[in-house]
mmCIF file of C-alpha atoms and ligand atoms in Angstrom:
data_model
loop_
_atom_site.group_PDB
_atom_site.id
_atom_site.type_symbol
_atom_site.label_atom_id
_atom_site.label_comp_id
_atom_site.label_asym_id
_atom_site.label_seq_id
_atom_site.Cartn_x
_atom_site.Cartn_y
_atom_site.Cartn_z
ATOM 1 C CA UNK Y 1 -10.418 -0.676 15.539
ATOM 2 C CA UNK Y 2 -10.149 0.593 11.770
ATOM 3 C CA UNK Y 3 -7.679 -1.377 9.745
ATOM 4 C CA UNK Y 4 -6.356 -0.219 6.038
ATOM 5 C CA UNK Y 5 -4.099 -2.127 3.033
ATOM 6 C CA UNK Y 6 -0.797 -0.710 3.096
ATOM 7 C CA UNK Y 7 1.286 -2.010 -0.079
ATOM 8 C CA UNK Y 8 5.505 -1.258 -0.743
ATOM 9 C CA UNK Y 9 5.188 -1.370 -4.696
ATOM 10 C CA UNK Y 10 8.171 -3.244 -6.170
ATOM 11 C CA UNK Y 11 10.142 0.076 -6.433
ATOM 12 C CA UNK Y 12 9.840 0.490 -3.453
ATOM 13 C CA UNK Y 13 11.611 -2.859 -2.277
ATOM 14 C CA UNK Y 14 14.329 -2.255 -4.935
ATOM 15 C CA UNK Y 15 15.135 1.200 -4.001
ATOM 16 C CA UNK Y 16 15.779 -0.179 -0.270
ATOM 17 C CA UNK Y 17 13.020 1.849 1.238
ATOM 18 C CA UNK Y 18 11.174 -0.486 2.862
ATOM 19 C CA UNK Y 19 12.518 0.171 6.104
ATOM 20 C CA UNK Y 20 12.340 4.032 5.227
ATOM 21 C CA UNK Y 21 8.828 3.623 4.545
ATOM 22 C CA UNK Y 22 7.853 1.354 7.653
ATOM 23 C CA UNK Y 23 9.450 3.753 10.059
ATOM 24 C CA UNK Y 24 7.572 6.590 8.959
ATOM 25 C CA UNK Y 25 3.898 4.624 9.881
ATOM 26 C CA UNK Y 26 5.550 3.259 12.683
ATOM 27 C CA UNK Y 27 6.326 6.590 14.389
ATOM 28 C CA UNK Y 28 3.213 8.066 12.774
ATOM 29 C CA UNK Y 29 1.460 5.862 15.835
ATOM 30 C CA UNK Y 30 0.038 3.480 13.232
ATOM 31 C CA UNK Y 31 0.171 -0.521 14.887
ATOM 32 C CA UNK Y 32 1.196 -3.099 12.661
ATOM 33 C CA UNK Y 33 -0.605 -6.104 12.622
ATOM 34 C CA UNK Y 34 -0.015 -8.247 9.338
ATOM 35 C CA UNK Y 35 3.485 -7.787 7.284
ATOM 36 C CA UNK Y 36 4.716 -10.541 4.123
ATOM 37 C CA UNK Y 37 7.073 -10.128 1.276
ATOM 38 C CA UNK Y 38 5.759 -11.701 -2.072
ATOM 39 C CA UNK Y 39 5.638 -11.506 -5.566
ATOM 40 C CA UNK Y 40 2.070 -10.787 -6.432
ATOM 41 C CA UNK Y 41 0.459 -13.249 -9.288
ATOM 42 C CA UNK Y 42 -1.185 -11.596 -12.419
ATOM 43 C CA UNK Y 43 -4.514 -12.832 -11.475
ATOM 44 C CA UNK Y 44 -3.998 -10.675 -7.655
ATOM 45 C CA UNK Y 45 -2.680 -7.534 -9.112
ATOM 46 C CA UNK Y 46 -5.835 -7.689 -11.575
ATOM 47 C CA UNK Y 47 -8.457 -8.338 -8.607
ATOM 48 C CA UNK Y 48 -6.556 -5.332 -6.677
ATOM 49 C CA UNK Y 49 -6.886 -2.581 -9.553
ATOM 50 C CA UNK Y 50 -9.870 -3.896 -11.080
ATOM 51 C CA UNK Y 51 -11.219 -0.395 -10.469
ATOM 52 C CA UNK Y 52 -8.684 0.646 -12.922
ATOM 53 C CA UNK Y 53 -9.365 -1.510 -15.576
ATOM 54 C CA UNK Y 54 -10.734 0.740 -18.129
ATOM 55 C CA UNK Y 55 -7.956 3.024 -17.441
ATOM 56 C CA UNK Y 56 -5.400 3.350 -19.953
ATOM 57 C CA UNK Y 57 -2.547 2.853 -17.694
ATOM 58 C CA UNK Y 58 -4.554 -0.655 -16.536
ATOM 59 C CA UNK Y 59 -2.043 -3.294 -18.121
ATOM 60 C CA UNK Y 60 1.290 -0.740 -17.772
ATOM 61 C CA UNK Y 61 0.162 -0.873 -13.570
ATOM 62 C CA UNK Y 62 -0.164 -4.749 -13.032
ATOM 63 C CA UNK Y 63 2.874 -5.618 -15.418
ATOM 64 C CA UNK Y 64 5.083 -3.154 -12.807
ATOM 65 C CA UNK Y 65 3.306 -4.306 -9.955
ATOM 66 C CA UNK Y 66 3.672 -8.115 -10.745
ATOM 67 C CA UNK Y 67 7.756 -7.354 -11.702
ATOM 68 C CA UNK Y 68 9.239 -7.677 -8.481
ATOM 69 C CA UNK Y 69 8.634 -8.466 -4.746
ATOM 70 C CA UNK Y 70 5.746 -6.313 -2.691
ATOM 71 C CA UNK Y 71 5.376 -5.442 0.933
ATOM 72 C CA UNK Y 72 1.846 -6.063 1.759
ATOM 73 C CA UNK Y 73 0.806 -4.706 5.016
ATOM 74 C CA UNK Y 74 -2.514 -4.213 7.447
ATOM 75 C CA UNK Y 75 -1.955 -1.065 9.906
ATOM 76 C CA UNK Y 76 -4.831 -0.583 12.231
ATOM 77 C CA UNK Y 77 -5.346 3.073 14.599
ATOM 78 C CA UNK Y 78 -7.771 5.686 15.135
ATOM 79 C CA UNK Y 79 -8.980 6.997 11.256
ATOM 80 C CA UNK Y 80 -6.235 4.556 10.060
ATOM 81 C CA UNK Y 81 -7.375 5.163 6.593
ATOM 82 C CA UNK Y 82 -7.750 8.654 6.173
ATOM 83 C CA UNK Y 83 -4.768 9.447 8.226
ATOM 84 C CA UNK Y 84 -1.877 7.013 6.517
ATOM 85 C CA UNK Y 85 -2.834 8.469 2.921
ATOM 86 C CA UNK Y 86 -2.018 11.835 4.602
ATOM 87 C CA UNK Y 87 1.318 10.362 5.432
ATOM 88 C CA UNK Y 88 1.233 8.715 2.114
ATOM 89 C CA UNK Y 89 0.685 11.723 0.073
ATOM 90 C CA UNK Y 90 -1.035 12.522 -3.645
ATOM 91 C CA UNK Y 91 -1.151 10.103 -5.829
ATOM 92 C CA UNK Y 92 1.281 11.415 -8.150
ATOM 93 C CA UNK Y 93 4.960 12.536 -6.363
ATOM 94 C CA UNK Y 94 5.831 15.367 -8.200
ATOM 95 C CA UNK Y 95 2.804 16.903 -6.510
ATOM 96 C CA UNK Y 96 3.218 15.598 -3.137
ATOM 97 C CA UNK Y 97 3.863 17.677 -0.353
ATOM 98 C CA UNK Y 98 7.275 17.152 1.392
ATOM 99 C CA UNK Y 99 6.831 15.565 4.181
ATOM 100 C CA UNK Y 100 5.012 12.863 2.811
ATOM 101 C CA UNK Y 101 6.534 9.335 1.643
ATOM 102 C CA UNK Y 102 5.559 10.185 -2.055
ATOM 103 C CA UNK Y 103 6.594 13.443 -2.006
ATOM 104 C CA UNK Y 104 10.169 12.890 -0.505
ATOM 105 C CA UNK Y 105 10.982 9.794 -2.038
ATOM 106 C CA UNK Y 106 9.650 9.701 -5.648
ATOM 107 C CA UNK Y 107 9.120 11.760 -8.797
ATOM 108 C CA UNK Y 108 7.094 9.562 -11.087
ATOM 109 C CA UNK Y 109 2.649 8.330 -10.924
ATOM 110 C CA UNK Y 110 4.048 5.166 -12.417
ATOM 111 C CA UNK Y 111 6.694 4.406 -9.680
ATOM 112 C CA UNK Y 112 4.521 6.032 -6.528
ATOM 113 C CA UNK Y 113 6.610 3.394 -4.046
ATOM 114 C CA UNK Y 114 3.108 2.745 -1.903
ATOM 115 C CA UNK Y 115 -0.644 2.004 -2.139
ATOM 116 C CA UNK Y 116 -2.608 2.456 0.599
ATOM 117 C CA UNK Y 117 -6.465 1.798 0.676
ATOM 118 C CA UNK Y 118 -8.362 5.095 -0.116
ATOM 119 C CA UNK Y 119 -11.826 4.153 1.966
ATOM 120 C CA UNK Y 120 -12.315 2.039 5.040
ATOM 121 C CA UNK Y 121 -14.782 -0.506 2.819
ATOM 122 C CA UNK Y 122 -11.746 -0.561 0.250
ATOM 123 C CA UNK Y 123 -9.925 -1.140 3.265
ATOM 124 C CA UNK Y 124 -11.697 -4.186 4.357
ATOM 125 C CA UNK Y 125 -11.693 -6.145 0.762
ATOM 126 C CA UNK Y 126 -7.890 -5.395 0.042
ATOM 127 C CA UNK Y 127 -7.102 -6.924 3.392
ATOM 128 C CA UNK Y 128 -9.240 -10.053 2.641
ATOM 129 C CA UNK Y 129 -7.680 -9.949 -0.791
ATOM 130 C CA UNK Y 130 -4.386 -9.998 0.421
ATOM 131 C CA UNK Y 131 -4.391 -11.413 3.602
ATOM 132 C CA UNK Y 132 -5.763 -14.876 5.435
ATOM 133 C CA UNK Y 133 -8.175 -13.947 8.503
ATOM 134 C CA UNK Y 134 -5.222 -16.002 10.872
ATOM 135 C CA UNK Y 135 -2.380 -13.619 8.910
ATOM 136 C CA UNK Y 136 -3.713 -11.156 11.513
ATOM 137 C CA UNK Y 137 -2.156 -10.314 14.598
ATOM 138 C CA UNK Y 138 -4.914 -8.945 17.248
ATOM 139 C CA UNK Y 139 -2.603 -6.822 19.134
ATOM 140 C CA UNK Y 140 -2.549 -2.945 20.915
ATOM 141 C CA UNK Y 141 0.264 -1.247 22.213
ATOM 142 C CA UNK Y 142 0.331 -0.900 26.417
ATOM 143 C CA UNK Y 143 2.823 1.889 26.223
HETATM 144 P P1 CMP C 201 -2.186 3.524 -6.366
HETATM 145 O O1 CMP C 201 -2.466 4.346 -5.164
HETATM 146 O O2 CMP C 201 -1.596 2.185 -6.162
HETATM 147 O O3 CMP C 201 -3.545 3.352 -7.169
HETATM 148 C C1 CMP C 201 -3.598 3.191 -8.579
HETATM 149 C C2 CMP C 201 -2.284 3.391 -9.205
HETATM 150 O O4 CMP C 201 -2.325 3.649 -10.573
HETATM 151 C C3 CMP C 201 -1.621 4.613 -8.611
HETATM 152 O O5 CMP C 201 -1.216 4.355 -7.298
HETATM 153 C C4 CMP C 201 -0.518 4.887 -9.614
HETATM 154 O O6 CMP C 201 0.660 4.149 -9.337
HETATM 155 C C5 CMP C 201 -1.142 4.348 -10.879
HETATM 156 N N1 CMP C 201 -1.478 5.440 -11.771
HETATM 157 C C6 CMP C 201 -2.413 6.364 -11.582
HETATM 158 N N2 CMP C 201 -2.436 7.219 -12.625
HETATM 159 C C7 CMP C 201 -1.470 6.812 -13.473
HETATM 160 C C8 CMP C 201 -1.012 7.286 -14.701
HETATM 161 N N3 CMP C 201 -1.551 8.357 -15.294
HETATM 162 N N4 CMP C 201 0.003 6.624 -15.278
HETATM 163 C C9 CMP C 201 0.533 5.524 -14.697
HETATM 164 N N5 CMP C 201 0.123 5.013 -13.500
HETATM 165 C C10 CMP C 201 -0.870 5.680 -12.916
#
């Protein structure tokens, strides 16, 4: 079953939306199968956007990223990835639709709230990044 990287940045955690945030995959349909609270190291954060490393906003993103406590989360379902950046939203709030999490809950590209993987081979290194192979929780709902 496809599996995606599901992140609540440190805004996210300070605003009090992680519950906010987890409901809205949760009743999506989405099963959660790895969850921790930490405070992600430099050297993480800089593995994680190392896609992003030319970008201008490169050192801005991991110094906000590495300020405060993160939710890191694996979500697994049907076109997991695909479908929870729909629920997600654009990249950049002010944009974002209402009804997604960016879109009713933030205003600024900098302070987004969540990162979720944006391809199922992204997917697959952020978890392994992230997460220890027995972190995972092989489960499926019966009901
Ligand atoms: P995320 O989905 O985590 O992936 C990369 C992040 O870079 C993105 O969310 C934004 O938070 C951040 N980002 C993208 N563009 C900008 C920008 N122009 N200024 C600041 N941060 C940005």
């Amino acid at each position: 079953m496809e599996r995606t990287f599901i992140a609540i940045k440190p805004d996210g955690v300070q605003r009090g939306l992680v519950g906010e945030i987890i409901r809205r995959l949760e009743t999506k349909g989405f099963t959660l199968v790895a969850l921790k609270l930490l405070h992600p190291s430099r050297e993480l954060a800089e593995q994680h956007y190392a896609v992003h490393k030319e970008r201008p906003f490169f050192s801005g993103l991991v110094d906000f990223i590495t300020s405060g406590p993160v939710v890191a989360m694996v979500w697994q379902g049907e076109g997991v990835v695909a479908a929870s950046r729909l629920t997600i939203g654009a990249t950049n709030p002010l944009v974002s639709p209402p009804g997604t999490i960016r879109g009713d809950l933030g205003i600024n590209i900098g302070r987004n709230l969540i990162h979720g993987s944006d391809a199922v081979e992204t997917a697959q290194s952020e978890i392994a990044l992230w997460f220890k192979e027995e972190e995972l929780v092989s489960w499926s709902p019966t009901v």
